[in-house]
XYZ file of C-alpha atoms in Angstrom:
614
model
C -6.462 -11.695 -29.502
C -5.678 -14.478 -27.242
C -7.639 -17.090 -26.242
C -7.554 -18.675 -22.379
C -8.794 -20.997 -20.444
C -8.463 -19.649 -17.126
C -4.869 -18.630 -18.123
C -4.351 -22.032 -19.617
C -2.200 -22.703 -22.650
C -4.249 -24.374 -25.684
C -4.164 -28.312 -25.879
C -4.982 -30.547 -28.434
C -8.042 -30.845 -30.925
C -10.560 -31.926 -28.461
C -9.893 -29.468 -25.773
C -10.532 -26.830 -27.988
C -14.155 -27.358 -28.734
C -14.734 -26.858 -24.810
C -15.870 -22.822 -24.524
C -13.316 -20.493 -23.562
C -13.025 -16.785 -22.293
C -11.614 -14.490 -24.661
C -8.681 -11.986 -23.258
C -7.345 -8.826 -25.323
C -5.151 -6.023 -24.415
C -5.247 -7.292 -20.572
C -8.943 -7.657 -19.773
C -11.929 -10.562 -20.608
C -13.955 -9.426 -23.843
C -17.969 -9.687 -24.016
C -17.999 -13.041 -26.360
C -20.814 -14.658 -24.234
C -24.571 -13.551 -24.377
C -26.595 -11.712 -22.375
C -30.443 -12.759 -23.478
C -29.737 -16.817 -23.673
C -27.744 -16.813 -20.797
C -29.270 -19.192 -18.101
C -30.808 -18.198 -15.004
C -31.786 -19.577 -12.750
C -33.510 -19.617 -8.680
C -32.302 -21.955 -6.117
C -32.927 -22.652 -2.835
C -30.145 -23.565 -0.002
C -31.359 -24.906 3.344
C -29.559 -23.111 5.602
C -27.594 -23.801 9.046
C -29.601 -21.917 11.638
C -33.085 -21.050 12.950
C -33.512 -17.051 12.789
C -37.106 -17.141 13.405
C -37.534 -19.999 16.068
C -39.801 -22.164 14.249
C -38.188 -24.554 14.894
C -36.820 -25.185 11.010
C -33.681 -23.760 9.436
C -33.914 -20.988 7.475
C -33.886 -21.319 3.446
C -31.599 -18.880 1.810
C -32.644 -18.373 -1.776
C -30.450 -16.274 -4.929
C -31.329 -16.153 -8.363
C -28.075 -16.904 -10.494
C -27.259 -16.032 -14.155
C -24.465 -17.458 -16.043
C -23.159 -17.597 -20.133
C -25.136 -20.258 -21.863
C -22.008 -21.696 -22.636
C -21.344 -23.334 -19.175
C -23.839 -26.047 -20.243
C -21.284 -26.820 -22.794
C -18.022 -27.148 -20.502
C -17.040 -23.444 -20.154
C -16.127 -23.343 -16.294
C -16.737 -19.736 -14.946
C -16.094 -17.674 -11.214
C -18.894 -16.256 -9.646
C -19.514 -12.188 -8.635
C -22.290 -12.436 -5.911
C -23.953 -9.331 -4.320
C -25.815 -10.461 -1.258
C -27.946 -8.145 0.006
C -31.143 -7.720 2.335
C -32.989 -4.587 -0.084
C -33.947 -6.081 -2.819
C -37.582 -5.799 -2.845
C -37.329 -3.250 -0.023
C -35.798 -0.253 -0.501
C -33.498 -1.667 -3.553
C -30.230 -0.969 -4.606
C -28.376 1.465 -6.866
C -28.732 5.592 -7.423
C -32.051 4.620 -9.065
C -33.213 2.354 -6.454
C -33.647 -0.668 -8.941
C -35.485 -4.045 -7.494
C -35.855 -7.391 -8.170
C -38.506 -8.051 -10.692
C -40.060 -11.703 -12.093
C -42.221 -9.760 -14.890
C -44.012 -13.034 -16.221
C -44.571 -14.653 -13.501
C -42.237 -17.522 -14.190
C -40.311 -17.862 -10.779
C -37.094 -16.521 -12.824
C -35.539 -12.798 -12.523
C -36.108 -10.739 -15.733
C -34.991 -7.264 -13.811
C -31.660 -7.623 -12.432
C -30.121 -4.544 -10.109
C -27.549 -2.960 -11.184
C -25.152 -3.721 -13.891
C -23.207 -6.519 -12.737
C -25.093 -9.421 -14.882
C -24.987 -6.849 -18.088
C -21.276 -6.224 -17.732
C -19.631 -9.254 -16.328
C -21.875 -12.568 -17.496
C -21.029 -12.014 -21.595
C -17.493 -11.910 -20.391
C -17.385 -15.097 -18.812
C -19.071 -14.530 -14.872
C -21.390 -16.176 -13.304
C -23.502 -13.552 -11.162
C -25.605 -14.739 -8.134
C -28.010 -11.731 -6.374
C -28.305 -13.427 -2.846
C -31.545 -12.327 -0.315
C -30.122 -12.083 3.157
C -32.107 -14.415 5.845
C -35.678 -12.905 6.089
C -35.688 -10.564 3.231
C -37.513 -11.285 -0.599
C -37.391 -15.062 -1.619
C -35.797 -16.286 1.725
C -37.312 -17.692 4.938
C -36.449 -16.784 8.737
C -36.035 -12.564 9.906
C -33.497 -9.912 9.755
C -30.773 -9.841 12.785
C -29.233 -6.689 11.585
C -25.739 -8.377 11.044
C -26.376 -11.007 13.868
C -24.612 -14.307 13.143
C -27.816 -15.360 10.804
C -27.677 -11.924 8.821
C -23.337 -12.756 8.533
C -23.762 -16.814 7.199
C -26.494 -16.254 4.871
C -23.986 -15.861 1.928
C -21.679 -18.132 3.000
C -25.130 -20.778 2.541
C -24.050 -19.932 -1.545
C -20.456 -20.346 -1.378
C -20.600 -23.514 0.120
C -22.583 -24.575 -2.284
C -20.369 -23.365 -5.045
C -17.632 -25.628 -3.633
C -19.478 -29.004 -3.194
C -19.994 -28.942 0.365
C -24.381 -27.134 0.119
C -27.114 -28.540 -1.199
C -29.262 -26.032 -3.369
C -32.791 -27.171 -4.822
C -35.009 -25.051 -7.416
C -38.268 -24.707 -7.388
C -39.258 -27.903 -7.852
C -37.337 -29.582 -5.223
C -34.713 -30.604 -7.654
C -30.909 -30.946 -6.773
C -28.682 -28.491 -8.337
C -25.355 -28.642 -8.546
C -22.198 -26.252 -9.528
C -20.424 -28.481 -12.038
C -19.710 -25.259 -13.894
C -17.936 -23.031 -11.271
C -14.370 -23.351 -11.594
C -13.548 -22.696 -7.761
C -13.725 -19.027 -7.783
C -15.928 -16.484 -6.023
C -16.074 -12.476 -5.173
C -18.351 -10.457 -3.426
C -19.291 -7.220 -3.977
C -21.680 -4.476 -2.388
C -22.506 -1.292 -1.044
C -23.544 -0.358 2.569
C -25.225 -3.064 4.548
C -24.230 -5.178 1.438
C -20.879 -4.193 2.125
C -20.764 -5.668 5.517
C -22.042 -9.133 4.084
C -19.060 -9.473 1.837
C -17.022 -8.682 4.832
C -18.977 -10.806 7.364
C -18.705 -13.554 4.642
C -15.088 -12.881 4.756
C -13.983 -13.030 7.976
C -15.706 -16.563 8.472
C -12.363 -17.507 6.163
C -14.879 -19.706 4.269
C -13.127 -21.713 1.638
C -13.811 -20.856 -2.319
C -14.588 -16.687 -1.601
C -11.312 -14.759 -3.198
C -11.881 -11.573 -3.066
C -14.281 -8.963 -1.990
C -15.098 -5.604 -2.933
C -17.150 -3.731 0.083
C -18.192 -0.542 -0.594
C -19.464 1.815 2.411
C -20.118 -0.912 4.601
C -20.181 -1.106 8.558
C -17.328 -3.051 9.781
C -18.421 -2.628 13.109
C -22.059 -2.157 13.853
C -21.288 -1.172 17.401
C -19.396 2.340 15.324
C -22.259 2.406 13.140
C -25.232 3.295 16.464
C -22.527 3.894 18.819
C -19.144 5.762 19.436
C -17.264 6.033 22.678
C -20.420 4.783 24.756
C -22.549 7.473 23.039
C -25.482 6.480 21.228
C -25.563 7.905 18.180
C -28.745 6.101 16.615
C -30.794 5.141 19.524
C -34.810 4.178 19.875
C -33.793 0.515 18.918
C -32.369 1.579 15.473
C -31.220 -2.144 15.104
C -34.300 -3.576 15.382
C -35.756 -0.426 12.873
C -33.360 -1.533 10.691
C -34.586 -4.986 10.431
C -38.362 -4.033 10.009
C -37.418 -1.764 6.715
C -35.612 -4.875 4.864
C -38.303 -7.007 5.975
C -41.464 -7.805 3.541
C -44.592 -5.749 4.833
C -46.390 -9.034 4.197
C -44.259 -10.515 7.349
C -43.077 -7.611 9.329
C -46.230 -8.797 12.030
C -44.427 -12.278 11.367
C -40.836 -11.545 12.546
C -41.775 -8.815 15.470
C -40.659 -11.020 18.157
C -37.355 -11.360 16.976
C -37.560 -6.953 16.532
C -38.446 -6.896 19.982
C -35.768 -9.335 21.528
C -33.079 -7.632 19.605
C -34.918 -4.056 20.888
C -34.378 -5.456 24.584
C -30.760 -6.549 23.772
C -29.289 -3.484 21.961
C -28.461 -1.559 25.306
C -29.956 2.205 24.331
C -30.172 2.790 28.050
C -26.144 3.316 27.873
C -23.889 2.664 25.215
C -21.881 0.376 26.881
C -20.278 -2.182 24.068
C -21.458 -5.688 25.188
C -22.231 -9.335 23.587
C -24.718 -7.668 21.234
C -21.968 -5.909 19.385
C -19.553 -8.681 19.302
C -21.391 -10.853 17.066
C -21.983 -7.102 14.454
C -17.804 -7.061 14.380
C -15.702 -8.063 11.938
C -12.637 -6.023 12.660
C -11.142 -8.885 15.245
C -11.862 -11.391 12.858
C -9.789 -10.388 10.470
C -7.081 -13.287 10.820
C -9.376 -15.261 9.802
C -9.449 -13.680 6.114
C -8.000 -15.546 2.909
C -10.195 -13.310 0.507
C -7.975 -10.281 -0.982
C -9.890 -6.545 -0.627
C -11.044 -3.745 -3.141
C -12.235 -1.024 -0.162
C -14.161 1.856 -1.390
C -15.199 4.500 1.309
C -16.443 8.232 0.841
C -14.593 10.015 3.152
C -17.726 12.272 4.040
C -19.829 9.193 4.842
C -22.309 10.613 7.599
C -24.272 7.313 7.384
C -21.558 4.922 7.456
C -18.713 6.947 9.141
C -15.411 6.686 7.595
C -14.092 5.239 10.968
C -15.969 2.129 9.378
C -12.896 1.430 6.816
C -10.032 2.833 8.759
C -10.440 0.244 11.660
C -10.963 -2.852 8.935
C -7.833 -1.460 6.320
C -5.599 -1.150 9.893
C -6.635 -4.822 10.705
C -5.997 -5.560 6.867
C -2.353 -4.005 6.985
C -1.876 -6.081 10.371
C -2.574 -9.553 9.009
C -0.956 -9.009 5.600
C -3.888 -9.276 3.062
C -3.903 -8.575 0.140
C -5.654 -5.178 -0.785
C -6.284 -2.057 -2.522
C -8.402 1.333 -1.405
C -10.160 4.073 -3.072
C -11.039 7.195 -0.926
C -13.506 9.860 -2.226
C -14.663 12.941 -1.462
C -18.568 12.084 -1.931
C -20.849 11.215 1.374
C -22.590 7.229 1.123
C -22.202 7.270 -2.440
C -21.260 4.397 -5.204
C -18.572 4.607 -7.268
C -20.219 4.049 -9.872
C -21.836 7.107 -9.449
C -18.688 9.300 -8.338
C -15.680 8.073 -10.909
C -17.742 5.845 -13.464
C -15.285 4.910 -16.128
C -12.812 4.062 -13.898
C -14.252 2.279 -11.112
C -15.613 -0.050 -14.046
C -12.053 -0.089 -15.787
C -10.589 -0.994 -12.335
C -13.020 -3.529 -11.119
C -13.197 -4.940 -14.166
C -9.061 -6.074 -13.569
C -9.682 -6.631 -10.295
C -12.385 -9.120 -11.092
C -10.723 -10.478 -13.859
C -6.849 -11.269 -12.130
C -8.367 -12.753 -8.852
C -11.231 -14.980 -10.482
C -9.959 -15.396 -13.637
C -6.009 -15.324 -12.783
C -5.599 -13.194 -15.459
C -1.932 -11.572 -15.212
C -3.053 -7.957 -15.782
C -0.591 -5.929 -13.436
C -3.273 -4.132 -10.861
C -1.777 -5.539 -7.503
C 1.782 -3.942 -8.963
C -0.179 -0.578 -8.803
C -0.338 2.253 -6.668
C -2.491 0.477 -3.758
C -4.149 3.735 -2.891
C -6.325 5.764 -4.972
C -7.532 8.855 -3.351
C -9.853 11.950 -4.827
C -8.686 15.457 -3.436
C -10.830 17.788 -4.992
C -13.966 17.444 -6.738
C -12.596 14.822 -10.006
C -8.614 15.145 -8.979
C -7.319 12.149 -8.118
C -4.134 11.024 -6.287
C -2.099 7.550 -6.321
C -0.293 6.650 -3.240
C 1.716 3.428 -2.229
C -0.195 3.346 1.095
C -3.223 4.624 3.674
C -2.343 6.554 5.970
C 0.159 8.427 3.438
C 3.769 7.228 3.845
C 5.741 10.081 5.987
C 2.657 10.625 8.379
C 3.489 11.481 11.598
C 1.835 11.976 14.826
C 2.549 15.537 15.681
C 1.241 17.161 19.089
C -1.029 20.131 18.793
C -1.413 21.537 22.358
C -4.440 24.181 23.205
C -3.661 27.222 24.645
C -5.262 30.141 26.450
C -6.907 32.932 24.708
C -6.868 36.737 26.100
C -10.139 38.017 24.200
C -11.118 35.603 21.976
C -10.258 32.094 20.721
C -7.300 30.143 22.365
C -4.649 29.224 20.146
C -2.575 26.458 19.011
C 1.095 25.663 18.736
C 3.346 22.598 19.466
C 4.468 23.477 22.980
C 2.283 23.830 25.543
C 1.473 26.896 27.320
C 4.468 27.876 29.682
C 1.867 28.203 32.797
C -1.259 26.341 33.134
C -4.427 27.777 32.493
C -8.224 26.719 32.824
C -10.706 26.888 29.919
C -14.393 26.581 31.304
C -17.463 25.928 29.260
C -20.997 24.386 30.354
C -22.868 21.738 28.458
C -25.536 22.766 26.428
C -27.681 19.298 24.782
C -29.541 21.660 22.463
C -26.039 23.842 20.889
C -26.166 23.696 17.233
C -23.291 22.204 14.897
C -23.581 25.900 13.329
C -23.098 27.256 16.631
C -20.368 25.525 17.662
C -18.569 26.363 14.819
C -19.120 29.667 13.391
C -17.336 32.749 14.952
C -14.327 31.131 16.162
C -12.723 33.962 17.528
C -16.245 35.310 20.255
C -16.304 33.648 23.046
C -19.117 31.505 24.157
C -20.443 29.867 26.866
C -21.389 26.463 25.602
C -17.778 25.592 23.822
C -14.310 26.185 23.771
C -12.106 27.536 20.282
C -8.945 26.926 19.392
C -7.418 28.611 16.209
C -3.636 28.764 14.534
C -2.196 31.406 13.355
C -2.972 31.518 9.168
C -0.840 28.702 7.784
C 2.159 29.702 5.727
C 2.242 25.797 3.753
C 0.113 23.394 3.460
C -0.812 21.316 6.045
C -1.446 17.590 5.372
C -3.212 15.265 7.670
C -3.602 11.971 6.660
C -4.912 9.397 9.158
C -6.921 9.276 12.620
C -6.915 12.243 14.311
C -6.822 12.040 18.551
C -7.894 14.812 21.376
C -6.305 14.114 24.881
C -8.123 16.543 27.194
C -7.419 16.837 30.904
C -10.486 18.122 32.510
C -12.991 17.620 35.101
C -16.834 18.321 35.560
C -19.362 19.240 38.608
C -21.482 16.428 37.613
C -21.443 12.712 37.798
C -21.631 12.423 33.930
C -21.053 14.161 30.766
C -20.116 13.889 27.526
C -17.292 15.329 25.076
C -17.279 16.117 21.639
C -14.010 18.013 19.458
C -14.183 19.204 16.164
C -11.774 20.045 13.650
C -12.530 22.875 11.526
C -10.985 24.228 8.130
C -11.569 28.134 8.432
C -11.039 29.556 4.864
C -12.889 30.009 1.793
C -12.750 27.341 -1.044
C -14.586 25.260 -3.360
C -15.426 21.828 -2.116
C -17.554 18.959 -3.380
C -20.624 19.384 -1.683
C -21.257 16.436 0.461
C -23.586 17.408 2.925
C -26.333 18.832 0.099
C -28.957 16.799 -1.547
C -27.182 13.658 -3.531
C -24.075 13.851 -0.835
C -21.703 15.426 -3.525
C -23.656 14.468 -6.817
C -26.274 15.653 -9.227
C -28.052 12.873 -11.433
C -28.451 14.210 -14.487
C -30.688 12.873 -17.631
C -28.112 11.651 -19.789
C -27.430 7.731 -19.737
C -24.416 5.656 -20.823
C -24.363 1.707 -20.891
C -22.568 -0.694 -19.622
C -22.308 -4.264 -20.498
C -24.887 -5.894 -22.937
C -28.972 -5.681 -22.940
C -32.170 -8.078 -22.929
C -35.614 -6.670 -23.502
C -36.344 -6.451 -20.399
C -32.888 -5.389 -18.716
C -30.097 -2.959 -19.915
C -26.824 -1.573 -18.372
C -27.630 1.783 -18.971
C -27.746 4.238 -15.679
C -28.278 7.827 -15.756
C -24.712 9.949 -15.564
C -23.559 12.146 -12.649
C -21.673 15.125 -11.933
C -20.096 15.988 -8.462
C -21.966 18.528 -7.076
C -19.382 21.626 -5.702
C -19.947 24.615 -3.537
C -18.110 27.944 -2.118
C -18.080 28.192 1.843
C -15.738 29.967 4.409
C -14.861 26.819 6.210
C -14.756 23.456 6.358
C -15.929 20.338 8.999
C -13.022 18.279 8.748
C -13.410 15.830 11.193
C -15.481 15.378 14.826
C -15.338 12.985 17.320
C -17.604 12.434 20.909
C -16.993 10.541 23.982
C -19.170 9.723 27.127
C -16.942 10.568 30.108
C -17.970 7.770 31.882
C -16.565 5.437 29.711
C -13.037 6.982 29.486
C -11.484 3.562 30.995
C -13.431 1.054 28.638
C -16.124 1.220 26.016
C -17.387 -2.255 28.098
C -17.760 -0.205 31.621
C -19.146 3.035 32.638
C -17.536 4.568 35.106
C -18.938 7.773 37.095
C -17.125 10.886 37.708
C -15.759 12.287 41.109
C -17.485 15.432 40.739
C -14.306 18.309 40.556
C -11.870 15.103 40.329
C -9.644 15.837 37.064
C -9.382 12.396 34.884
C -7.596 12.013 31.851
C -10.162 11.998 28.685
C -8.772 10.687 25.387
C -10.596 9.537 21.860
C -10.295 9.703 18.357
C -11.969 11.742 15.691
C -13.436 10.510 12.256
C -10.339 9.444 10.370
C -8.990 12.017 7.485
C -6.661 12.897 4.512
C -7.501 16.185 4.090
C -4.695 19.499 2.849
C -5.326 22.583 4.978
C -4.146 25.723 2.337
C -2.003 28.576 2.863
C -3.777 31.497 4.846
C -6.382 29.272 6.154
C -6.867 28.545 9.677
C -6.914 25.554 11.801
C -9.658 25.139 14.405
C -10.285 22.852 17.602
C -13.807 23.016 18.792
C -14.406 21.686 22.207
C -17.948 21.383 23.428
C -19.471 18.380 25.323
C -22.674 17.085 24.216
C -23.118 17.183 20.351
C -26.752 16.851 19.254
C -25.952 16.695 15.835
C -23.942 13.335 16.076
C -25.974 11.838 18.534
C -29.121 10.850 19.049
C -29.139 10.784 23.323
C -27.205 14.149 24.570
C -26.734 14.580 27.855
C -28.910 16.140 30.563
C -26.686 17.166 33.320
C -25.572 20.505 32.203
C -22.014 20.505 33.324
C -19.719 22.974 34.084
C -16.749 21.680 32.840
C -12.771 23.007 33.157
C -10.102 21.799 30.676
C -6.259 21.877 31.894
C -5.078 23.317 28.821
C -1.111 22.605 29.422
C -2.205 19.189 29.232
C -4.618 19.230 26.544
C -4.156 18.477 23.132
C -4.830 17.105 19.837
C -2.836 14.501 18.095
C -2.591 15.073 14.113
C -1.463 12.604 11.915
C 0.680 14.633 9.959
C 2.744 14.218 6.468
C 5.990 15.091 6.936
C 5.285 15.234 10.857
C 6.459 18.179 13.144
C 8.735 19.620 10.451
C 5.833 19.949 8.260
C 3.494 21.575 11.411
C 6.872 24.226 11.734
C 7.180 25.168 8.123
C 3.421 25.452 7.956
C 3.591 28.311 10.358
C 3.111 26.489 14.111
């Protein structure tokens, strides 16, 4: 056993009677309480006006920390901020806040953060976004107020915030030792990130899980609206207290009138909801956790922020699952604890425990199998040319030439087509798509990466959309991500983790990934809006019978196509099923299929495409 004062070497007598965390075999032990330790509410006023009264916004968090930091033990801080907590609450079993006695002081804390971490030497603040629970002002949806609300706490942390309690009292930090990570899933997510990219001093690390990076991608993609009828402004009204939902309306309805629904276009709205281009900004080192069959938030969410990452040189890790918007808690338990655990404890703790000499990627390929790589996309990967070609009967084909002669495929828009019917029998034709298959593959087939379709078409109407699928035809078992529990089943059983009070535990009911048997597979999609083939900013109309170049990427992948199966391209142009507006011209629409293609981001590149039977 060896004892440490944030990594510090013993002194003499006196210095010994100050607290200290305990570390064995790598890793802070649980030598701190969990029912004495203190807790505490406080109030931060804040630096902006999100509801127009004319007052700034108070941020509150209630804060819990060993008992032993009123004695000299200086501690790092794990803060989830978060706009659900007496909304729609956090966690697999949808756990809120809860002051049972009435004292102004949290005796149900979500999740098991405070149960694990605080008896090993954390400090763990639960933060209410702007507008939501114990804090003043509205919801934004990630507008500038929704993004500095945390960063309210972590300047207080560092000396440069004043926080009050209840009684109008100043508190200070005096225990924090200089240290803070944030953690949190979905819209929680993109606090820690927005908090982040602000490159606020005293925030070291962050651990987002499923969160939008860019809020544009999350109602938006390619000037499509994917989640229209003023989802933003939706959005805000379920995080909000019923009590003041009347209350913050007018800022609903200004953000309703701002969001652009009527096209897509990306404008000043968005900018503020990105964090992507404010990445240089970042000092904070990144966990990133992302299902890759996130239909919420789309996977393009982490791929965009981990290429900015790589760009700029910070410091990171990622874990990739095969689970929809799901926690990993609740997809690879043991580990994910195990690993944030380290994490936590080396970047707030300094705690020389090996992790960033790891594998940086971890990545599930099956339901429970799990891969290590050195890097995301895989190292090798490629960008190998796929071009379409003509069919005879049935579905074109595929190969990595394109077709000696050109050739036309037609198709007309249908807004009501089904993702069923777009999909299923590949090789009948149909009026409302086009379908592309390989021959059955003779290796494995590893794309790992964004995927991008380069179509050269034109249309009979001022307007249309695009969408492209890729499609996995073969029969396997896969987890189940698009069932009930988005590849899990909750089961009964419990197990604990961290230590209990009577009125809060760490236990949480177990999981199992949920598998099933189908004959294919949607890898990946993508959709555009033809009229913003130039610019997501500008929309552009079409000469009608004028061929224009048309090129956008799908959903980003890692994903191993088997021997015998079949690769598909589905070509159709609106696509109901991913968004929310679909088009209502009905074009005819002809694709030049010599110059049409799709771009995979292949391992081993256009060797591997050859010896996989293209």
């Amino acid at each position: 056993m060896v004892l440490a004062a944030l990594g510090a070497a013993p002194q003499a007598q006196a210095a010994q009677d100050v607290p200290t965390i305990v570390v064995q075999d790598g890793v802070t032990q649980p030598v701190f309480g969990y029912g004495d330790a203190i807790r505490e509410r406080l109030f931060i006023d804040s630096t902006f006006d999100s509801d127009n009264d004319g007052l700034r916004d108070i941020i509150a968090f209630d804060l819990m920390r060993p008992a032993a930091t009123a004695n000299g033990l200086k501690v790092p801080v794990i803060m989830d901020a978060s706009p659900y907590y007496s909304t729609v609450c956090r966690g697999n079993e949808s756990e809120c806040k809860a002051d049972l006695d009435g004292d102004g002081l949290l005796d149900k804390w979500p999740l098991f953060y405070d149960n694990y971490f605080v008896p090993r030497g954390y400090a763990v603040i639960l933060l209410d976004m702007v507008g939501t629970n114990n804090s003043t002002g509205c919801p934004t949806t990630n507008a500038n107020q929704d993004n500095l609300s945390a960063k309210q706490a972590i300047n207080w942390l560092n000396g440069r915030a004043t926080a009050r309690n209840a009684a109008g009292q100043v508190v200070t930090a005096d225990w924090h030792n200089g240290k803070s990570g944030m953690i949190g899933k979905s819209y929680d997510g993109s606090l820690a990130m927005a908090t982040a990219v602000t490159g606020v001093k005293g925030l070291t690390t962050v651990v987002p899980i499923s969160g939008p990076t860019e809020y544009y991608d999350y109602v938006r993609s390619n000037g499509v609206v994917t989640r229209g009828n003023s989802y933003v402004a939706s959005l805000a009204n379920t995080v909000t207290n019923p009590e003041r939902r009347d209350y913050c309306k007018p800022v609903r309805d200004a953000m309703a009138a701002a969001d652009g629904d009527e096209t897509g276009d990306y404008t000043a709205f968005w900018n503020e909801r990105s964090y992507v281009k404010k990445v240089p900004n970042m000092t904070a080192s990144v966990l990133l956790y992302h299902g890759l069959n996130d239909d919420n938030v789309r996977a393009d969410h982490f791929s965009k922020f981990w290429y900015a990452l790589a760009e700029n040189n910070i410091q990171r890790k990622l874990w990739l699952s095969q689970e929809g918007h799901v926690d990993p808690f609740d997809s690879r338990r043991a580990v994910w604890v195990s690993t944030l655990h380290r994490w936590f404890d080396f970047w707030l703790h300094g705690i020389a425990n090996g992790i960033m000499d790891e594998p940086r990627v971890d990545l599930e390929r099956a339901a429970d199998v799990w891969e290590t790589h050195a890097d995301w996309p895989i190292p090798g990967k490629a960008d190998t040319e796929v071009f379409l070609q003509p069919g005879t009967t049935g579905a074109g084909g595929l190969k990595l030439v394109p077709t000696a002669k050109p050739a036309t495929g037609a198709f007309q828009d249908s807004r009501t087509q089904s993702q069923n019917t777009m999909i299923l029998n590949p090789d009948t034709v149909q009026p409302n798509r086009l379908a592309f298959l390989s021959a059955p593959l003779t290796a494995p087939l590893h794309i790992s990466g964004t995927p991008t379709v380069q179509l050269r078409a034109s249309a009979d109407q001022t307007d249309t959309n695009f969408g492209a699928i890729l499609v996995d035809y073969g029969t396997d078992e896969r987890v189940a991500h698009r069932a009930s529990g988005e590849g899990i089943i909750t089961l009964t059983t419990e197990d604990c983790w961290g230590l209990n009070s009577p009125t809060d535990d760490g236990c949480y009911k177990q999981t199992a990934k949920r598998v099933a048997t189908a004959d294919y597979e949607l890898v990946t999609k993508g959709i555009m809006d033809a009229q913003n083939r130039q610019s997501i900013r500008t929309a552009v109309p079409l000469v009608v019978g004028e061929s224009y170049n048309f090129t956008f990427p799908l959903l980003p992948e890692d994903y191993v196509f088997k021997p015998g199966h079949r690769i598909g391209v589905i070509i159709v142009a609106s696509y109901p099923q991913y968004s929310s507006q679909a088009d209502t011209t009905a074009a005819n629409i002809q694709v030049a299929l010599k110059s049409s293609k799709i771009v995979l981001p292949v391992v081993g590149g256009t060797a591997a495409a050859h010896a996989a039977g293209f």
